[in-house]
Every structure is written in structure tokens, then in C-alpha cells.
mmCIF file of C-alpha atoms in Angstrom:
data_model
loop_
_atom_site.group_PDB
_atom_site.id
_atom_site.type_symbol
_atom_site.label_atom_id
_atom_site.label_comp_id
_atom_site.label_asym_id
_atom_site.label_seq_id
_atom_site.Cartn_x
_atom_site.Cartn_y
_atom_site.Cartn_z
ATOM 1 C CA ASP A 2 71.662 -46.767 -153.214
ATOM 2 C CA ALA A 3 70.356 -43.641 -151.482
ATOM 3 C CA GLY A 4 71.802 -41.350 -154.124
ATOM 4 C CA VAL A 5 73.758 -38.170 -153.453
ATOM 5 C CA ILE A 6 72.838 -36.827 -150.037
ATOM 6 C CA GLN A 7 73.123 -33.162 -149.181
ATOM 7 C CA SER A 8 72.586 -31.424 -145.875
ATOM 8 C CA PRO A 9 71.055 -29.242 -144.768
ATOM 9 C CA ARG A 10 68.206 -28.894 -147.279
ATOM 10 C CA HIS A 11 67.611 -25.309 -146.233
ATOM 11 C CA GLU A 12 69.895 -22.845 -144.484
ATOM 12 C CA VAL A 13 69.050 -19.337 -143.377
ATOM 13 C CA THR A 14 71.830 -17.254 -141.929
ATOM 14 C CA GLU A 15 72.848 -13.682 -141.358
ATOM 15 C CA MET A 16 75.434 -11.821 -143.343
ATOM 16 C CA GLY A 17 78.916 -12.399 -141.983
ATOM 17 C CA GLN A 18 78.230 -15.842 -140.593
ATOM 18 C CA GLU A 19 80.074 -18.976 -141.645
ATOM 19 C CA VAL A 20 78.064 -21.509 -143.641
ATOM 20 C CA THR A 21 79.015 -25.148 -144.221
ATOM 21 C CA LEU A 22 77.226 -27.298 -146.765
ATOM 22 C CA ARG A 23 77.707 -31.050 -146.773
ATOM 23 C CA CYS A 24 77.604 -33.763 -149.388
ATOM 24 C CA LYS A 25 77.806 -37.533 -149.368
ATOM 25 C CA PRO A 26 78.388 -38.907 -152.887
ATOM 26 C CA ILE A 27 77.104 -42.206 -154.210
ATOM 27 C CA SER A 28 79.235 -45.045 -152.905
ATOM 28 C CA GLY A 29 81.871 -46.050 -155.443
ATOM 29 C CA HIS A 30 81.812 -42.754 -157.311
ATOM 30 C CA ASN A 31 85.196 -41.075 -157.467
ATOM 31 C CA SER A 32 84.280 -37.704 -158.988
ATOM 32 C CA LEU A 33 82.414 -35.025 -157.050
ATOM 33 C CA PHE A 34 81.132 -31.647 -158.213
ATOM 34 C CA TRP A 35 79.742 -28.567 -156.480
ATOM 35 C CA TYR A 36 77.369 -26.353 -158.478
ATOM 36 C CA ARG A 37 75.485 -23.161 -157.692
ATOM 37 C CA GLN A 38 72.117 -22.247 -159.239
ATOM 38 C CA THR A 39 70.683 -18.733 -159.310
ATOM 39 C CA MET A 40 67.989 -17.122 -161.401
ATOM 40 C CA MET A 41 70.454 -14.679 -162.904
ATOM 41 C CA ARG A 42 73.332 -17.013 -163.741
ATOM 42 C CA GLY A 43 71.708 -20.436 -163.975
ATOM 43 C CA LEU A 44 73.755 -23.498 -162.996
ATOM 44 C CA GLU A 45 77.484 -22.931 -162.615
ATOM 45 C CA LEU A 46 80.229 -25.389 -161.723
ATOM 46 C CA LEU A 47 82.167 -24.201 -158.675
ATOM 47 C CA ILE A 48 84.706 -26.956 -158.116
ATOM 48 C CA TYR A 49 85.389 -30.527 -159.191
ATOM 49 C CA PHE A 50 87.198 -33.307 -157.291
ATOM 50 C CA ASN A 51 88.604 -36.524 -158.677
ATOM 51 C CA ASN A 52 89.695 -39.184 -156.181
ATOM 52 C CA ASN A 53 89.352 -36.587 -153.385
ATOM 53 C CA VAL A 54 91.749 -34.172 -155.110
ATOM 54 C CA PRO A 55 90.500 -30.793 -156.377
ATOM 55 C CA ILE A 56 90.979 -30.750 -160.139
ATOM 56 C CA ASP A 57 89.449 -27.439 -161.161
ATOM 57 C CA ASP A 58 88.306 -24.681 -158.814
ATOM 58 C CA SER A 59 88.168 -21.920 -161.396
ATOM 59 C CA GLY A 60 84.454 -21.508 -160.768
ATOM 60 C CA MET A 61 84.864 -20.663 -157.091
ATOM 61 C CA PRO A 62 83.749 -17.034 -157.008
ATOM 62 C CA GLU A 63 85.944 -15.645 -154.237
ATOM 63 C CA ASP A 64 88.356 -16.583 -151.502
ATOM 64 C CA ARG A 65 85.401 -16.625 -149.144
ATOM 65 C CA PHE A 66 84.479 -19.965 -150.729
ATOM 66 C CA SER A 67 86.404 -23.142 -149.935
ATOM 67 C CA ALA A 68 85.736 -26.829 -150.517
ATOM 68 C CA LYS A 69 87.256 -29.954 -149.073
ATOM 69 C CA MET A 70 86.968 -33.653 -149.642
ATOM 70 C CA PRO A 71 88.705 -35.401 -146.734
ATOM 71 C CA ASN A 72 87.638 -38.860 -147.888
ATOM 72 C CA ALA A 73 85.733 -40.583 -150.665
ATOM 73 C CA SER A 74 82.395 -40.369 -148.891
ATOM 74 C CA PHE A 75 82.242 -36.762 -147.719
ATOM 75 C CA SER A 76 82.733 -33.244 -148.993
ATOM 76 C CA THR A 77 82.062 -29.773 -147.623
ATOM 77 C CA LEU A 78 81.590 -26.374 -149.200
ATOM 78 C CA LYS A 79 82.236 -23.522 -146.811
ATOM 79 C CA ILE A 80 81.446 -19.832 -147.185
ATOM 80 C CA GLN A 81 83.106 -17.493 -144.720
ATOM 81 C CA PRO A 82 81.959 -14.804 -144.272
ATOM 82 C CA SER A 83 78.648 -15.179 -146.069
ATOM 83 C CA GLU A 84 77.026 -12.317 -148.008
ATOM 84 C CA PRO A 85 73.460 -11.816 -149.294
ATOM 85 C CA ARG A 86 74.633 -12.350 -152.890
ATOM 86 C CA ASP A 87 75.647 -15.888 -151.946
ATOM 87 C CA SER A 88 71.952 -16.769 -151.647
ATOM 88 C CA ALA A 89 71.340 -19.597 -154.114
ATOM 89 C CA VAL A 90 70.711 -23.313 -154.367
ATOM 90 C CA TYR A 91 73.921 -25.300 -154.064
ATOM 91 C CA PHE A 92 74.021 -28.729 -155.664
ATOM 92 C CA CYS A 93 76.462 -31.563 -155.218
ATOM 93 C CA ALA A 94 76.824 -34.230 -157.905
ATOM 94 C CA SER A 95 78.885 -37.376 -158.216
ATOM 95 C CA SER A 96 79.906 -39.760 -160.969
ATOM 96 C CA LEU A 97 82.388 -42.402 -161.870
ATOM 97 C CA ALA A 98 85.524 -40.764 -163.189
ATOM 98 C CA GLY A 99 85.735 -40.313 -166.923
ATOM 99 C CA ALA A 100 84.072 -38.190 -169.522
ATOM 100 C CA LYS A 101 81.517 -40.803 -170.510
ATOM 101 C CA ASN A 102 79.767 -41.076 -167.199
ATOM 102 C CA ILE A 103 76.489 -39.629 -166.041
ATOM 103 C CA GLN A 104 76.491 -37.147 -163.159
ATOM 104 C CA TYR A 105 73.962 -37.799 -160.417
ATOM 105 C CA PHE A 106 72.714 -34.791 -158.495
ATOM 106 C CA GLY A 107 71.646 -34.334 -154.904
ATOM 107 C CA ALA A 108 68.471 -32.490 -153.965
ATOM 108 C CA GLY A 109 70.408 -29.314 -153.208
ATOM 109 C CA THR A 110 70.774 -26.900 -150.298
ATOM 110 C CA ARG A 111 68.786 -23.691 -150.525
ATOM 111 C CA LEU A 112 70.856 -20.976 -148.853
ATOM 112 C CA SER A 113 69.430 -17.635 -147.816
ATOM 113 C CA VAL A 114 71.809 -15.022 -146.424
ATOM 114 C CA LEU A 115 69.952 -12.131 -144.810
ATOM 115 C CA LYS B 4 84.618 -20.706 -173.021
ATOM 116 C CA GLN B 5 81.606 -22.861 -173.797
ATOM 117 C CA GLU B 6 78.290 -21.020 -174.067
ATOM 118 C CA VAL B 7 75.002 -22.882 -174.177
ATOM 119 C CA THR B 8 71.680 -21.495 -175.372
ATOM 120 C CA GLN B 9 68.322 -23.193 -175.043
ATOM 121 C CA ILE B 10 65.305 -22.197 -177.064
ATOM 122 C CA PRO B 11 62.516 -21.651 -176.238
ATOM 123 C CA ALA B 12 62.945 -20.444 -172.667
ATOM 124 C CA ALA B 13 59.385 -21.470 -171.884
ATOM 125 C CA LEU B 14 56.793 -23.594 -173.625
ATOM 126 C CA SER B 15 53.167 -24.368 -172.866
ATOM 127 C CA VAL B 16 51.412 -27.113 -174.836
ATOM 128 C CA PRO B 17 48.244 -29.198 -174.546
ATOM 129 C CA GLU B 18 48.596 -32.804 -173.521
ATOM 130 C CA GLY B 19 49.381 -35.221 -176.340
ATOM 131 C CA GLU B 20 51.496 -32.910 -178.458
ATOM 132 C CA ASN B 21 54.910 -33.893 -179.742
ATOM 133 C CA LEU B 22 57.494 -31.240 -179.008
ATOM 134 C CA VAL B 23 61.106 -30.317 -179.650
ATOM 135 C CA LEU B 24 63.472 -28.534 -177.299
ATOM 136 C CA ASN B 25 66.560 -26.965 -178.802
ATOM 137 C CA CYS B 26 70.071 -26.569 -177.451
ATOM 138 C CA SER B 27 73.004 -24.879 -179.153
ATOM 139 C CA PHE B 28 76.598 -24.637 -177.965
ATOM 140 C CA THR B 29 79.577 -22.663 -179.189
ATOM 141 C CA ASP B 30 82.457 -25.115 -178.676
ATOM 142 C CA SER B 31 81.916 -28.306 -180.646
ATOM 143 C CA ALA B 32 84.883 -30.155 -179.107
ATOM 144 C CA ILE B 33 82.698 -32.065 -176.695
ATOM 145 C CA TYR B 34 82.956 -35.558 -175.211
ATOM 146 C CA ASN B 35 79.215 -35.920 -174.795
ATOM 147 C CA LEU B 36 76.049 -34.009 -173.969
ATOM 148 C CA GLN B 37 73.520 -34.675 -171.234
ATOM 149 C CA TRP B 38 69.880 -33.711 -171.023
ATOM 150 C CA PHE B 39 68.488 -33.229 -167.532
ATOM 151 C CA ARG B 40 65.075 -32.638 -166.048
ATOM 152 C CA GLN B 41 64.558 -30.416 -162.995
ATOM 153 C CA ASP B 42 61.298 -30.301 -161.068
ATOM 154 C CA PRO B 43 60.567 -27.211 -158.927
ATOM 155 C CA GLY B 44 62.567 -27.259 -155.713
ATOM 156 C CA LYS B 45 64.322 -30.472 -156.655
ATOM 157 C CA GLY B 46 67.673 -31.584 -157.986
ATOM 158 C CA LEU B 47 68.474 -32.617 -161.530
ATOM 159 C CA THR B 48 67.618 -35.986 -162.995
ATOM 160 C CA SER B 49 69.641 -37.221 -165.939
ATOM 161 C CA LEU B 50 67.412 -38.164 -168.875
ATOM 162 C CA LEU B 51 69.802 -39.007 -171.664
ATOM 163 C CA LEU B 52 73.531 -38.936 -172.274
ATOM 164 C CA ILE B 53 74.590 -38.848 -175.911
ATOM 165 C CA GLN B 54 78.235 -39.483 -176.720
ATOM 166 C CA SER B 55 80.077 -37.346 -179.269
ATOM 167 C CA SER B 56 80.270 -40.308 -181.628
ATOM 168 C CA GLN B 57 76.502 -40.852 -181.520
ATOM 169 C CA ARG B 58 73.808 -39.110 -183.511
ATOM 170 C CA GLU B 59 70.817 -40.175 -181.417
ATOM 171 C CA GLN B 60 69.855 -41.652 -178.081
ATOM 172 C CA THR B 61 66.399 -42.831 -177.093
ATOM 173 C CA SER B 62 64.670 -43.576 -173.814
ATOM 174 C CA GLY B 63 60.953 -44.265 -173.887
ATOM 175 C CA ARG B 64 59.147 -41.208 -175.271
ATOM 176 C CA LEU B 65 62.363 -39.189 -175.306
ATOM 177 C CA ASN B 66 64.796 -38.930 -178.171
ATOM 178 C CA ALA B 67 67.920 -36.782 -178.161
ATOM 179 C CA SER B 68 69.884 -35.976 -181.278
ATOM 180 C CA LEU B 69 73.326 -34.455 -181.573
ATOM 181 C CA ASP B 70 74.960 -32.598 -184.431
ATOM 182 C CA LYS B 71 78.365 -31.910 -182.967
ATOM 183 C CA SER B 72 79.809 -30.092 -185.948
ATOM 184 C CA SER B 73 77.041 -27.508 -185.955
ATOM 185 C CA GLY B 74 76.879 -27.301 -182.166
ATOM 186 C CA ARG B 75 73.263 -28.404 -181.813
ATOM 187 C CA SER B 76 71.217 -30.907 -179.908
ATOM 188 C CA THR B 77 67.491 -31.452 -179.752
ATOM 189 C CA LEU B 78 65.305 -33.256 -177.261
ATOM 190 C CA TYR B 79 62.143 -34.676 -178.759
ATOM 191 C CA ILE B 80 59.267 -35.574 -176.432
ATOM 192 C CA ALA B 81 56.530 -37.672 -177.965
ATOM 193 C CA ALA B 82 52.923 -37.622 -176.811
ATOM 194 C CA SER B 83 53.539 -35.156 -173.989
ATOM 195 C CA GLN B 84 51.844 -35.674 -170.625
ATOM 196 C CA PRO B 85 51.181 -33.323 -167.679
ATOM 197 C CA GLY B 86 53.826 -35.257 -165.751
ATOM 198 C CA ASP B 87 56.410 -34.040 -168.262
ATOM 199 C CA SER B 88 56.014 -30.506 -166.901
ATOM 200 C CA ALA B 89 59.441 -29.445 -165.629
ATOM 201 C CA THR B 90 62.517 -27.499 -166.670
ATOM 202 C CA TYR B 91 64.752 -29.263 -169.173
ATOM 203 C CA LEU B 92 68.466 -28.482 -169.208
ATOM 204 C CA CYS B 93 71.149 -29.456 -171.674
ATOM 205 C CA ALA B 94 74.804 -29.676 -170.709
ATOM 206 C CA PRO B 95 77.683 -30.370 -173.069
ATOM 207 C CA ASN B 96 80.838 -31.853 -171.579
ATOM 208 C CA ASN B 97 84.035 -30.307 -172.932
ATOM 209 C CA ALA B 98 86.810 -31.107 -170.534
ATOM 210 C CA GLY B 99 86.898 -34.346 -168.644
ATOM 211 C CA ASN B 100 83.629 -34.439 -166.792
ATOM 212 C CA MET B 101 82.895 -30.710 -166.529
ATOM 213 C CA LEU B 102 79.441 -29.727 -167.705
ATOM 214 C CA THR B 103 78.280 -26.313 -168.925
ATOM 215 C CA PHE B 104 74.553 -25.795 -168.522
ATOM 216 C CA GLY B 105 72.107 -23.901 -170.657
ATOM 217 C CA GLY B 106 69.443 -21.689 -169.112
ATOM 218 C CA GLY B 107 66.810 -24.375 -169.561
ATOM 219 C CA THR B 108 63.400 -24.662 -171.183
ATOM 220 C CA ARG B 109 60.481 -24.474 -168.781
ATOM 221 C CA LEU B 110 57.791 -26.823 -170.076
ATOM 222 C CA MET B 111 54.150 -26.831 -169.038
ATOM 223 C CA VAL B 112 51.882 -29.559 -170.414
ATOM 224 C CA LYS B 113 48.233 -28.759 -169.830
ATOM 225 C CA PRO B 114 45.678 -31.547 -169.311
#
């Protein structure tokens, strides 16, 4: 399996622009997670889907952030409008559902908002 | 809210040393705990997952222990190698499959 695939790997944009990050989970996995990593706050869970349904979005920082999972093989994280403080590495992870299962991470998208 | 602390924040050792990375967490009602490795500019790689009912889990030169009641886990690396240089993160799982990450220990193993 190719693992969790994220695109783009790097994104540079200007403040106020819309940004869309993409994730393809491992085939057969039915849980998907979006995380954000910054130097100041470390790794934080933003939102978690189970069987394409958002289960917990309490980590989404503001209404400017939204995430969708239209099918089992694709998810997006959108920031609109983007701000410089959104600059971070965004990771997607997937797993089989259930507390006992390992999460597998993608390589991440490094976002820079100027 | 779960809070996770990893000590030390950074560690530099000569090749061949055995070392221990520490992780403490405030909420002991966990399902399991995962240890991850992160190389610079890369994603996370799962090293070990230790279930709440287990005391230890081993993989090659790595051994993770868990003391759930005291909110502690350790990652033991035997005979360290330069290739072990990376950041090591622990993440307890409290609710379903939601992980809370520590700040990590940045390890440098010098040849």
C-alpha cells in the first residue's frame, strides 16, 4: 500500500487566500484524522472522522477552518481566509476504527501564509 | 483534558549507549499509548503501541513500558545508533482513537 497520501507537500499563499489541503487515507481504513504541528503548540488534533462522518471537531481553531470527507478515500481541510498564524505543518492520519489500532501518518503539508 | 509531558526535551549521546525517554500523562483512563518517531521534515512513524492492559511491548532494540496508574511510560532504546537520531513522541489515547501528543524528545546519537 502507498500509505497515507497528502497533497500538496508545500503550499505558500498570501494572507486572505483560500487554501485546500488534501488527503487520501490507506485503503480499507475507516478513521481519518487531521492534525496541525507548530513549534509553539506541538501536534494538535483538529478533527476526526469515522466512516466519513465527523466525530469530533473540537480542535478546529476557528470557523475559517472546515473539513470534509465526501467518500472513504478522500478528505479535504480548507482554510478560508488564511492568516499568517495558520502557518504550520498539517498532517493527515488514518487507521482502522477502534481504540486499539495504530494511526498511520502522511508526510504532511507545510503551509506558509505570507 | 489530557496533558502529556516528555522529558528530556533534547538528548545527545554517543553511539552505543542505552537510553531511556520518559513520558508522563495526567489522565490515566487511557485505552493505549503509542510511541512515534519523527524525522526532520517527515511524518510520524509508529514504533510501538502498548495497550492499557499491557506492561511492556518490545520491537527489536526498542522496549516501551506503561504504568497506567501512575501516568507514566518509558521508551528504552538499546545500543543506540546514529540512525536513531530523530524526535520521539508519545501519545496516550483517551477517547476512542483520539491521541494527545507530548512535546517530544529530540535525540541525537553521535558516531
